[in-house]
Tab-separated table of C-alpha atoms and ligand atoms in Angstrom:
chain	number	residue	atom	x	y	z
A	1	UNK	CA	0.000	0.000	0.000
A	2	UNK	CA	1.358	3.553	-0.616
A	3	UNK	CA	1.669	5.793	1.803
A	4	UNK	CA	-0.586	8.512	2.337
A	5	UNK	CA	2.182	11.463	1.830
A	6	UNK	CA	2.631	9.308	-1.627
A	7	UNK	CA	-1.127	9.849	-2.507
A	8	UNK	CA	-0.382	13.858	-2.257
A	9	UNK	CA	2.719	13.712	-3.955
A	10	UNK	CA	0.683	11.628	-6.870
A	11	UNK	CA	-1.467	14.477	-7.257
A	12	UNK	CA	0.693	17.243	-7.302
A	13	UNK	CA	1.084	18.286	-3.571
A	14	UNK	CA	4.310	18.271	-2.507
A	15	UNK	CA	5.244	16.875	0.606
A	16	UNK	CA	6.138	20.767	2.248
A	17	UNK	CA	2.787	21.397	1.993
A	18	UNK	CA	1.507	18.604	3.020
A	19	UNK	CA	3.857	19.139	6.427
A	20	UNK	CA	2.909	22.298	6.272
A	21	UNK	CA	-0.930	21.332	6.305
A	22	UNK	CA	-0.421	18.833	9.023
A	23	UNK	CA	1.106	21.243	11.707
A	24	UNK	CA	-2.213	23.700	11.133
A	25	UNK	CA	-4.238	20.294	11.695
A	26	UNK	CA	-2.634	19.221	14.889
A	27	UNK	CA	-3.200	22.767	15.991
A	28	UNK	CA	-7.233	22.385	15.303
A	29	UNK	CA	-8.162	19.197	17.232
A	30	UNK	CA	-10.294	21.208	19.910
A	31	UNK	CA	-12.441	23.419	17.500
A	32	UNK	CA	-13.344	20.101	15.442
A	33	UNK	CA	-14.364	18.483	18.139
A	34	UNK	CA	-16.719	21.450	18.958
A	35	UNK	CA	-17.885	21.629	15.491
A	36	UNK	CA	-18.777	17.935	15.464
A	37	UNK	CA	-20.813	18.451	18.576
A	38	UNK	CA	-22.885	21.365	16.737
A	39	UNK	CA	-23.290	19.159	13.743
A	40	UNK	CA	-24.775	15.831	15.901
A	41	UNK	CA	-27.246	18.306	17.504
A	42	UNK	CA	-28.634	19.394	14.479
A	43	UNK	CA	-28.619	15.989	13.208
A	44	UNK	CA	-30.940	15.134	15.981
A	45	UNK	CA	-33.149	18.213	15.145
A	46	UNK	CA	-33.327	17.391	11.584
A	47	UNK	CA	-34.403	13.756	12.417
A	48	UNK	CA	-36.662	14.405	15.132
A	49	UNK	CA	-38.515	16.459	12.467
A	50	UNK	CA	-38.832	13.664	10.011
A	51	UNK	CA	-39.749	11.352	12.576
A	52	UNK	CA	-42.141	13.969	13.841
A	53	UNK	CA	-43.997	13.947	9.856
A	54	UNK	CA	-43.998	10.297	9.331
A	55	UNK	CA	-41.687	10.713	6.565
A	56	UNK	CA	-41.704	7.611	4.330
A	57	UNK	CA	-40.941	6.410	0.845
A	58	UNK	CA	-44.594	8.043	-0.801
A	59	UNK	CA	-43.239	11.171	0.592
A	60	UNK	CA	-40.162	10.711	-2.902
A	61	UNK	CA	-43.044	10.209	-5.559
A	62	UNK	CA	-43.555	12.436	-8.344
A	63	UNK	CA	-45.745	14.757	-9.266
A	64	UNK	CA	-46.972	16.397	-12.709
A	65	UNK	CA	-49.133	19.257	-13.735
A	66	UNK	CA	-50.825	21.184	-10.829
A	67	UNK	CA	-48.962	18.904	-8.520
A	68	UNK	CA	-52.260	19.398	-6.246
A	69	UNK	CA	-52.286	16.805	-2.907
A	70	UNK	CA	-48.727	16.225	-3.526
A	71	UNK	CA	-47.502	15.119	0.129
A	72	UNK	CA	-44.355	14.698	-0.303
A	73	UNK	CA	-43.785	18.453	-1.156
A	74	UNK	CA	-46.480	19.704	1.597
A	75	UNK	CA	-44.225	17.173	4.122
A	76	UNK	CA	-40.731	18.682	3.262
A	77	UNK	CA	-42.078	22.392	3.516
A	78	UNK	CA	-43.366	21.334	7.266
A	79	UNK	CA	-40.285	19.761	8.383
A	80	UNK	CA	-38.013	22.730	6.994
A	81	UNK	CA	-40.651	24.860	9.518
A	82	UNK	CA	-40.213	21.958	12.032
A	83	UNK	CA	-36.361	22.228	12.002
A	84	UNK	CA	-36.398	25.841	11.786
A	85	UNK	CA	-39.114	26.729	14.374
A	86	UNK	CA	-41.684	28.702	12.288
A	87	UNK	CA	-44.943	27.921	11.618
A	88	UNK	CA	-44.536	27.645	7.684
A	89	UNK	CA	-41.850	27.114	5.219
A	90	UNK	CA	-42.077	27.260	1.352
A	91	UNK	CA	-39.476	24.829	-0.221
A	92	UNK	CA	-39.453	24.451	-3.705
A	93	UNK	CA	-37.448	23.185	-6.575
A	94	UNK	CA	-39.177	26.458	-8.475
A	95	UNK	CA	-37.500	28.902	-6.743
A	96	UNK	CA	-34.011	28.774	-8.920
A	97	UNK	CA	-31.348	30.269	-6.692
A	98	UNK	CA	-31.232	32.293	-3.431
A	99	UNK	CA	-31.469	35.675	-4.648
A	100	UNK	CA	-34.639	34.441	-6.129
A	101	UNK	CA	-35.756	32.977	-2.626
A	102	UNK	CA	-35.066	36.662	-1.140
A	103	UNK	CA	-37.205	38.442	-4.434
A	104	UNK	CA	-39.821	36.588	-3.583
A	105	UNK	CA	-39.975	36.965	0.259
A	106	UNK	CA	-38.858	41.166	-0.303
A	107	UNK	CA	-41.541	41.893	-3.173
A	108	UNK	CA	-44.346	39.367	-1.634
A	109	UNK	CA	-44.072	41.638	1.678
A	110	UNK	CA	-43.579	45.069	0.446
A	111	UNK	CA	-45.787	47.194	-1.401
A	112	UNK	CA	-45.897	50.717	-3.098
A	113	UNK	CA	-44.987	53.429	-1.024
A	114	UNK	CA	-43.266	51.167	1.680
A	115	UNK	CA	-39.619	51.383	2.453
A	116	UNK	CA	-37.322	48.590	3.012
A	117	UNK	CA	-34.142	49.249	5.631
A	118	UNK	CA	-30.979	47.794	5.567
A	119	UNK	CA	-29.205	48.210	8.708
A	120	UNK	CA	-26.470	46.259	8.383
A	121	UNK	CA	-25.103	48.264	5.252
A	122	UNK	CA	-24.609	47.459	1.203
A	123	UNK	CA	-26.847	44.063	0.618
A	124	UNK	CA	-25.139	41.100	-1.418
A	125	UNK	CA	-24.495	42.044	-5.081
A	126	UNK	CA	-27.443	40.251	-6.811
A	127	UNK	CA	-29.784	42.246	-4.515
A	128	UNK	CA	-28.806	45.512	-5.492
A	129	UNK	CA	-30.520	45.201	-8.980
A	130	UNK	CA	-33.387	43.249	-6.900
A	131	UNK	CA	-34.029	46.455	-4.981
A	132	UNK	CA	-32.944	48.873	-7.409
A	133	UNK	CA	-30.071	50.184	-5.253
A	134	UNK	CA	-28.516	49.487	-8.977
A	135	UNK	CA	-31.304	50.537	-11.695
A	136	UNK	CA	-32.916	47.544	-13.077
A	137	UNK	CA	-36.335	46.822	-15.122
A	138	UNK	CA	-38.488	44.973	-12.333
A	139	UNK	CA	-36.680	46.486	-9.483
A	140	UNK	CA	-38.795	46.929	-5.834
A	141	UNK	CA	-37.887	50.842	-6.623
A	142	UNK	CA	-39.603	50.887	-10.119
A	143	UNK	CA	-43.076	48.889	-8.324
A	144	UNK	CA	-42.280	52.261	-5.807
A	145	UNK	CA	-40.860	50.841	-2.618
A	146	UNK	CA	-38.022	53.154	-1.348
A	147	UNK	CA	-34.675	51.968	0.205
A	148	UNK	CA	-32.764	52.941	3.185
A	149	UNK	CA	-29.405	51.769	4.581
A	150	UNK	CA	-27.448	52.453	7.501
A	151	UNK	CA	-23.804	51.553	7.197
A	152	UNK	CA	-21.668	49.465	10.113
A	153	UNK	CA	-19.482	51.046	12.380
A	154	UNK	CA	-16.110	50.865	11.676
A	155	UNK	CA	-15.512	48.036	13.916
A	156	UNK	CA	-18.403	45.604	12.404
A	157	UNK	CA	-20.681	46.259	14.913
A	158	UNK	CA	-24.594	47.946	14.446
A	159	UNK	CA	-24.901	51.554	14.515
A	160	UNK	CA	-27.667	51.814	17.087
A	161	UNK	CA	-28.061	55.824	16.645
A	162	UNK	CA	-28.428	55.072	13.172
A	163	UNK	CA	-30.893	52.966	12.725
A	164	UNK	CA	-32.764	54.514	15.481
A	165	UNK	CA	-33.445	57.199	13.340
A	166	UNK	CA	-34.081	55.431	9.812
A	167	UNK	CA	-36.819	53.483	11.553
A	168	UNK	CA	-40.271	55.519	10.191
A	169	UNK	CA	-43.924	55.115	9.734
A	170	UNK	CA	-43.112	53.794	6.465
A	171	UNK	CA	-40.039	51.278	7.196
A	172	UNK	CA	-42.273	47.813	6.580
A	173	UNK	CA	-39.566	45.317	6.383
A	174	UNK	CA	-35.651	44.997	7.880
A	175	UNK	CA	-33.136	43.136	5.968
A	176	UNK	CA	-30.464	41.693	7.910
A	177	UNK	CA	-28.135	39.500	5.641
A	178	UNK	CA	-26.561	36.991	8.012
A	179	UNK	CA	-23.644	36.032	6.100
A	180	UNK	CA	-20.677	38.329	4.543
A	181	UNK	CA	-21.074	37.628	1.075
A	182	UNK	CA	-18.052	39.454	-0.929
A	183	UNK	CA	-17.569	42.344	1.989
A	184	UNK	CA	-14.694	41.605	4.102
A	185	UNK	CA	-16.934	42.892	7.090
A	186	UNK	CA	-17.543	40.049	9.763
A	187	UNK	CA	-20.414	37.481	9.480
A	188	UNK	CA	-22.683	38.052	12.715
A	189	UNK	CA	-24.016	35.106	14.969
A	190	UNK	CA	-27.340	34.286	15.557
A	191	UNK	CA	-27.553	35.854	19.019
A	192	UNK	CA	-26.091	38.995	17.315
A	193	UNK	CA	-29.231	38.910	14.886
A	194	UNK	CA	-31.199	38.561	17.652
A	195	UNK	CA	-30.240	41.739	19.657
A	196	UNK	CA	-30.566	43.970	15.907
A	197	UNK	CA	-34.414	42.333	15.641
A	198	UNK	CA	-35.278	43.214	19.050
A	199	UNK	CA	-33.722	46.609	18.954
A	200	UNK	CA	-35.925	46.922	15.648
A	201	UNK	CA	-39.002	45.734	16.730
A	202	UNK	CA	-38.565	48.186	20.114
A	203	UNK	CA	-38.906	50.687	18.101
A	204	UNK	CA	-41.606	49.685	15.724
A	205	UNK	CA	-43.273	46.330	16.859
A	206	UNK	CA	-45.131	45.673	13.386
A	207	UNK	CA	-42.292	45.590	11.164
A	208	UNK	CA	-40.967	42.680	9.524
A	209	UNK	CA	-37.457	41.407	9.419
A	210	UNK	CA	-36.097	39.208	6.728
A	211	UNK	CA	-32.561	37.437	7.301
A	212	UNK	CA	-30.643	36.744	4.325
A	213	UNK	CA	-29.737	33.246	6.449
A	214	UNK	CA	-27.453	32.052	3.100
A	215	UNK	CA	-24.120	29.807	4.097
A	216	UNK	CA	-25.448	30.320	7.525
A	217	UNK	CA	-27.649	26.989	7.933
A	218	UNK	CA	-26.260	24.752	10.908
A	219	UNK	CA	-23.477	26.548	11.783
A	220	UNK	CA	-25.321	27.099	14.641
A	221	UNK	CA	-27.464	25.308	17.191
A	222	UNK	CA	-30.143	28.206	16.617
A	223	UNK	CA	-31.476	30.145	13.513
A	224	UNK	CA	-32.045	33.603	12.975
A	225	UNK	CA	-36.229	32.095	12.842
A	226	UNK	CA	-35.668	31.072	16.767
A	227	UNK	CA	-34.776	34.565	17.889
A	228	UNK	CA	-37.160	36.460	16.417
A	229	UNK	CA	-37.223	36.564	12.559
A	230	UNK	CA	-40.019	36.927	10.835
A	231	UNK	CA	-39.050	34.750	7.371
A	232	UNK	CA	-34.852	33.705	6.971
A	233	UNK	CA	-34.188	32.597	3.504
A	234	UNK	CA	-31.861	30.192	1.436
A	235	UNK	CA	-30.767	28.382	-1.311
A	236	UNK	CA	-30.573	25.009	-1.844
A	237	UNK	CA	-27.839	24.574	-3.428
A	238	UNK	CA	-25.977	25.866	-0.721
A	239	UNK	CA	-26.245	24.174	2.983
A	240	UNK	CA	-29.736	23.017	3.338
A	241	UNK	CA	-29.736	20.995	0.464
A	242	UNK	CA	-26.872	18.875	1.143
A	243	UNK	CA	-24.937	18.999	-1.924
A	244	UNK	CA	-27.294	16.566	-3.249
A	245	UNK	CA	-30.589	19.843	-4.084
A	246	UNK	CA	-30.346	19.995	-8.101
A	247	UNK	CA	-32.320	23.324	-7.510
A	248	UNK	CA	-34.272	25.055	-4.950
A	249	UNK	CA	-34.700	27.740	-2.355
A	250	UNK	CA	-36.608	28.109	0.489
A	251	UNK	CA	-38.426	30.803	3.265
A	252	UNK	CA	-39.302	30.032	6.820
A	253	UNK	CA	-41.645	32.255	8.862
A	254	UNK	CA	-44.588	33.256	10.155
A	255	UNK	CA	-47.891	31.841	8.365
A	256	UNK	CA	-48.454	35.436	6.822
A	257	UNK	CA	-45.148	36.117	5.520
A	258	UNK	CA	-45.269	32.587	3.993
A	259	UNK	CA	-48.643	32.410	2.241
A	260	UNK	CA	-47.560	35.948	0.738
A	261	UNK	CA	-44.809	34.400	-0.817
A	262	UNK	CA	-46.403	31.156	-1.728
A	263	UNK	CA	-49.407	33.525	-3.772
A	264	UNK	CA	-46.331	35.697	-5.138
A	265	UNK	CA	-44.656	32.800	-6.091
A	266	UNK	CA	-47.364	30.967	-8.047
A	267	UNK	CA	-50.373	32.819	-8.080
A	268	UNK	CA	-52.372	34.780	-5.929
A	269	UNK	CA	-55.331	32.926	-5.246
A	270	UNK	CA	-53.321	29.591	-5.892
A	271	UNK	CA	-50.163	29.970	-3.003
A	272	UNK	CA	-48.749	27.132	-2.024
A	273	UNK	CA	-51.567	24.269	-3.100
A	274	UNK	CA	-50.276	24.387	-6.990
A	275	UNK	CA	-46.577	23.190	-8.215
A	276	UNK	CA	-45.427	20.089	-9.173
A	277	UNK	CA	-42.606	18.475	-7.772
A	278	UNK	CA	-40.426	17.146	-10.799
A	279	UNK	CA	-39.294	13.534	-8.580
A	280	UNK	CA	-36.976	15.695	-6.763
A	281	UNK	CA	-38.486	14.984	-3.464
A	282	UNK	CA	-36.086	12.650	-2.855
A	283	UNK	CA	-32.751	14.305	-3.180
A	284	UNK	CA	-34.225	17.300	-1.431
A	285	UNK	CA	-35.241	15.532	2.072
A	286	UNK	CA	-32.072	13.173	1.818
A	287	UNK	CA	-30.109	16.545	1.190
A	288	UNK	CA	-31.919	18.103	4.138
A	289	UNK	CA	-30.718	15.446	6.553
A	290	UNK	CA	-27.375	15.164	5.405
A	291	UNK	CA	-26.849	19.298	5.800
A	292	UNK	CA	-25.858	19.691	9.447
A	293	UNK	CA	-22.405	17.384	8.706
A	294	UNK	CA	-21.813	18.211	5.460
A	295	UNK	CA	-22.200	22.393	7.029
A	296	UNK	CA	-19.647	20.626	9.371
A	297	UNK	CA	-17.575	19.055	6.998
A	298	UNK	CA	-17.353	22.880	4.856
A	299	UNK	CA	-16.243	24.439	8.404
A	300	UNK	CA	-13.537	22.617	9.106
A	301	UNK	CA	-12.271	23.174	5.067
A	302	UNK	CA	-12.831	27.319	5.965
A	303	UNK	CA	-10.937	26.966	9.441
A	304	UNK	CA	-8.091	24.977	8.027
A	305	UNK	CA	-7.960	27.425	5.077
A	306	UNK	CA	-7.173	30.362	7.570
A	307	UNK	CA	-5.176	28.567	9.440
A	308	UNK	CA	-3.003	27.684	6.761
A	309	UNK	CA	-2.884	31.058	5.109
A	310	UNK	CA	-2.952	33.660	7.599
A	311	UNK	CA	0.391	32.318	9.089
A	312	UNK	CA	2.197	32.837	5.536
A	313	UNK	CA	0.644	36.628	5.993
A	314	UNK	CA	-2.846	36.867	3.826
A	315	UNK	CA	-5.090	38.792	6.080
A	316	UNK	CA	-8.403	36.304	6.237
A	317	UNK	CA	-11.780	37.287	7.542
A	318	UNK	CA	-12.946	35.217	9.825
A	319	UNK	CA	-9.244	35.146	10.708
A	320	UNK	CA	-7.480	32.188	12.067
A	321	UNK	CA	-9.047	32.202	15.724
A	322	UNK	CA	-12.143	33.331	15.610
A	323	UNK	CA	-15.596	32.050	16.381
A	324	UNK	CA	-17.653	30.832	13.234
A	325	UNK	CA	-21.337	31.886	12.198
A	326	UNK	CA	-21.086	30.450	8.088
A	327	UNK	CA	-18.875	28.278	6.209
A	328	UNK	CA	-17.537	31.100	3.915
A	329	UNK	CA	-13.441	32.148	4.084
A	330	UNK	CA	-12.565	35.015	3.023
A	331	UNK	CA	-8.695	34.954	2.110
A	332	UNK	CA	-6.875	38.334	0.872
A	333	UNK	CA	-4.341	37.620	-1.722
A	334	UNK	CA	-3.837	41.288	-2.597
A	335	UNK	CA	-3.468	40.516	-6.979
A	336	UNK	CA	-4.907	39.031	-9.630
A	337	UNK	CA	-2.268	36.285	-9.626
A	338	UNK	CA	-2.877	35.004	-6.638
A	339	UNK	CA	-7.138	35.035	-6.964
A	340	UNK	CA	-5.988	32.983	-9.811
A	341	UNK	CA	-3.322	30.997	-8.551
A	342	UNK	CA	-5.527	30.361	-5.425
A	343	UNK	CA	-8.603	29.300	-7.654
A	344	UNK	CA	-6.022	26.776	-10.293
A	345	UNK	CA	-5.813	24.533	-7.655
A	346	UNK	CA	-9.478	24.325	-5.980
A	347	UNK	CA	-10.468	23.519	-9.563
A	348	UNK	CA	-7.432	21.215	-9.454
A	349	UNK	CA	-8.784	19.211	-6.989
A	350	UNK	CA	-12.113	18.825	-7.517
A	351	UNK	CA	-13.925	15.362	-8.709
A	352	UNK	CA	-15.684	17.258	-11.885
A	353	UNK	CA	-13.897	19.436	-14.715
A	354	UNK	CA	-10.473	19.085	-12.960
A	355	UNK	CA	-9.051	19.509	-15.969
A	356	UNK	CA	-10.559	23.009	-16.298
A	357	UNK	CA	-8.599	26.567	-16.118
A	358	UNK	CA	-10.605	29.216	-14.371
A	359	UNK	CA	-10.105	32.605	-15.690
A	360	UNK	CA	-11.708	35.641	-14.729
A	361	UNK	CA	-15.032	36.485	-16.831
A	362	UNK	CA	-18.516	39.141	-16.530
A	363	UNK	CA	-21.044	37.308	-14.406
A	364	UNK	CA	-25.280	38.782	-14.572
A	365	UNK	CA	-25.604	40.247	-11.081
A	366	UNK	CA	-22.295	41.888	-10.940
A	367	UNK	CA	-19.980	44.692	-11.627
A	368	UNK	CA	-16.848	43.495	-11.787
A	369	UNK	CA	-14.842	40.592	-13.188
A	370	UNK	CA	-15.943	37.721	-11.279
A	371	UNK	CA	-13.094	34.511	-11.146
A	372	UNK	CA	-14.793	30.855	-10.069
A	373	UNK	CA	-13.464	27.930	-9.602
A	374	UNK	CA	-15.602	24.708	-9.006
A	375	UNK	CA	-16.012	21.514	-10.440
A	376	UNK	CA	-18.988	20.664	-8.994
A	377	UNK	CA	-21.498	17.325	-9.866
A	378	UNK	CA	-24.292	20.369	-9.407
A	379	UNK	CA	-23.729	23.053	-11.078
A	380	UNK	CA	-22.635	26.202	-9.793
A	381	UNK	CA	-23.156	24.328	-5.857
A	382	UNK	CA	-21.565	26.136	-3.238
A	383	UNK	CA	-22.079	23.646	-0.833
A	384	UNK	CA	-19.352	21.340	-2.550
A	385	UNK	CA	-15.806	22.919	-2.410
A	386	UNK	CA	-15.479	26.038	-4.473
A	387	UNK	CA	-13.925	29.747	-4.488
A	388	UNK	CA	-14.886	32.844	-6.632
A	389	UNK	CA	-14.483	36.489	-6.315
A	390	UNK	CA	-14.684	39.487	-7.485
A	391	UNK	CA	-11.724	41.133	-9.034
A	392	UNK	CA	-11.123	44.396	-7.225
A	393	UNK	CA	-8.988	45.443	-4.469
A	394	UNK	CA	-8.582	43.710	-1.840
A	395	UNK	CA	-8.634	40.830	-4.102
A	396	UNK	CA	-9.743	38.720	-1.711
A	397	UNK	CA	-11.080	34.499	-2.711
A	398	UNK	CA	-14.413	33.231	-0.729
A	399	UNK	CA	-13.532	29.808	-0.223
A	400	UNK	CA	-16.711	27.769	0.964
A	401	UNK	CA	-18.005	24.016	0.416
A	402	UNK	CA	-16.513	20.836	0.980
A	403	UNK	CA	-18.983	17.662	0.495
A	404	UNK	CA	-16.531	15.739	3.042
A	405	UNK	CA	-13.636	17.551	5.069
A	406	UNK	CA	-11.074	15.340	3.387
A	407	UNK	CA	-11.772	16.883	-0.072
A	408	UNK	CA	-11.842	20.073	1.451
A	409	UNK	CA	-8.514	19.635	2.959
A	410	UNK	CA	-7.438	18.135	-0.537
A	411	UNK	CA	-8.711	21.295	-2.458
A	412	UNK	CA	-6.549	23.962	-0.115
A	413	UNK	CA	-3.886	22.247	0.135
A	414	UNK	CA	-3.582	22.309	-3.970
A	415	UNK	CA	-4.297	25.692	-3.575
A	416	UNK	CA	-1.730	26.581	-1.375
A	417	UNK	CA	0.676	24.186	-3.920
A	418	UNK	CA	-0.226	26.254	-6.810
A	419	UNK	CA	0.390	29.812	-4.700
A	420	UNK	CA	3.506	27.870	-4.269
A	421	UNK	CA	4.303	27.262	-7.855
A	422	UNK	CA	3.422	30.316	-9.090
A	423	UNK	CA	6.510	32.019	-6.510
A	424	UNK	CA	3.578	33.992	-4.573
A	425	UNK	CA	4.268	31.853	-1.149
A	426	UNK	CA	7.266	30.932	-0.012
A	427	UNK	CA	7.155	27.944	2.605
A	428	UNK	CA	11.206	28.556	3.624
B	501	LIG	C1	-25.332	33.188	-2.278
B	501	LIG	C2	-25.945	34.324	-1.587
B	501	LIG	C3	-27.071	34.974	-2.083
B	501	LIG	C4	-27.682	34.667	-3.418
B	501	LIG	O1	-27.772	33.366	-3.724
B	501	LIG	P1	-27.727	32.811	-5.233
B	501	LIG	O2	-28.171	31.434	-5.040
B	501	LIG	O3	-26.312	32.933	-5.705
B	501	LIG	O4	-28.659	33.636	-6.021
B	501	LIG	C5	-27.610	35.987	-1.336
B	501	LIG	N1	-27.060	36.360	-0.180
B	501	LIG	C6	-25.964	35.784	0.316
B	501	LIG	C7	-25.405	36.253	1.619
B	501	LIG	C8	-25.380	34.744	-0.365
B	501	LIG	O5	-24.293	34.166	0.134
């Protein structure tokens, strides 16, 4: 049998890194373990809510046309709301992405002449033409709902003064987005959301808040829906669906918010009785209960990553030590080269189009170059060990996904091989 050092060296990784990789590993044993403890106690959550439903094998049959008395769907969307504590959930193989999950929930909930607050600053790129923050045909601006932002302090944390006074009559609905996306600000926790939605609704106890909950599914214990959200939102092919969701989004909240965005979603009138389910039932509840390790599995991948970088002096957000609320890394490698070098050897690694050079290219949604690398077996799945970014200063890689932690591992250590190669790290 070969050893496993040979295996590396087979692929490419020399056995520096591979030392290298190993001393950041025996440095990490104590925040895996905790990580593994998060991961079986949403495994338990996940299955007491199937066991709850009576989930069975009907529940992966197909449905056509109307799709009306289709259990299997109206069973997934109650253990979503199970898991996640609200009393309704909308999870659908429709909804194609998650900036499509947070149109619907935004311009179900929000009509003409309300105003929408962000007060955690800029929203993720996509949702700037979504609102109109960026002018686009369809926008919530052009149906006349206004948009108001108040920025974070310079330290990351909520500017309480602020959005004091951008809270009016006509603020309807909050937007907190849970995760980073492409700002190198820090992701906030759970309890974190918590304190913003009670400070909100202390100042006007009607209003809605929406968390943009994307990358941050099982991280956690607790959702942003268990302290006081009124709808948090995803994607599927991101954590909840397991690397194994072809397609899908989903919202969680209150019956209201949910039936709004069922009847904006379909029809009004029709909500959420209409909409076939494709025979994708099946990959989407055994997705769903495989999401709390394979969240697990992409946390340990973003932890080693900044412990392997940060020591070689790229500035990564969360840094090397601190506490966890998504699976996204954030690495700054300050040029082009290195987004690119950095991104050579994720695609390197990965089990699909590993033959593939990623170069940067113009994405829809964005305005700048965007580089990706992923070689995924569903396309464009974040949940299974990729990196993009945009290309502008601080030319910083988001790093997320990782099906198992081994591949993860795999994937930034060829990374770190091809920073290596291309004379932008020296390992001394
Ligand atoms: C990924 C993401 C979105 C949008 O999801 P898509 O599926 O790419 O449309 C929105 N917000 C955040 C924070 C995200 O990470």
């Amino acid at each position: 049998m070969k050893e496993i050092t040979q295996m590396y060296t087979d692929m490419g990784i020399s056995p520096a890194v591979y030392a290298y990789g190993q001393q950041a590993i025996a440095r990490l044993k104590d925040r895996f373990d905790a990580i593994d403890q998060i991961a079986e106690y949403n495994q338990a959550k996940v299955l007491a809510a199937f066991r709850k439903n009576r989930v069975s094998a009907a529940c992966f049959a197909t449905s056509t046309g109307y799709g009306y008395n289709d259990e299997g769907r109206d069973k997934l969307e109650q253990v979503y709301a199970d898991v996640f504590h609200t009393e309704a959930a909308l999870v659908r193989p429709h909804i194609t992405c998650g900036t499509h999950a947070l149109t619907i929930a935004l311009s179900a909930n929000l009509l003409p002449g309300d105003e929408l607050l962000s007060p955690v600053g800029l929203p993720y790129d996509t949702l700037q033409e979504v609102i109109g923050i960026r002018p686009s045909p369809c926008s919530l601006a052009e149906y006349g709902v206004s948009y108001r932002q108040v920025e974070l302090l310079e330290n990351g944390g909520f500017d309480w003064d602020g959005i004091r006074s951008a809270i009016h009559e006509k603020t309807k609905l909050i937007t907190i987005q849970r995760s980073k996306g492409y700002a190198t600000r820090p992701t906030f926790s759970v309890s974190q959301i918590g304190e913003l939605i009670a400070f909100c609704k202390s100042i006007k106890p009607d209003v809605l808040v929406m968390v943009d909950n994307c990358y941050g599914e099982f991280v956690e214990t607790i959702e942003p829906s268990d302290v006081g959200a009124d709808m948090i939102v995803g994607s599927l092919i991101k954590n909840p669906g397991g690397g194994l969701a072809s397609s899908g989004g989903y919202i969680a909240g209150t019956r209201a918010c949910i039936d709004r965005c069922a009847y904006r979603l379909s029809a009004p009138g029709l909500g959420q009785e209409v909409g076939a389910n494709f025979g994708l039932m099946g990959q989407l509840y055994q997705g769903f209960f495989l999401s709390p390790t394979v969240t697990a599995s992409a946390e340990k991948g973003a932890i080693f990553a900044a412990n392997l970088y940060e020591p070689l002096g790229f500035k990564c957000v969360p840094n090397a030590t601190e506490s966890r609320h998504d699976i996204i890394q954030a690495v700054e490698l300050g040029s082009e080269e290195g987004m690119i070098a950095f991104c050579k050897g994720i695609q390197a690694a990965a089990p699909v189009d590993s033959f593939a050079t990623p170069i940067p290219g113009d994405m829809p949604g964005y305005d700048s170059q965007v580089i990706m690398a992923a070689g995924a077996f569903v396309q464009g799945s974040t949940m299974e060990l990729s990196a993009d970014g945009p290309i502008r200063p601080p030319y910083a890689v988001y790093f997320q996904g990782g099906l198992t932690w081994y591949h993860a591992k795999l994937g930034i250590l060829m990374s770190l091989q091809k920073m290596v190669d291309a004379g932008l790290v020296d390992l001394k």
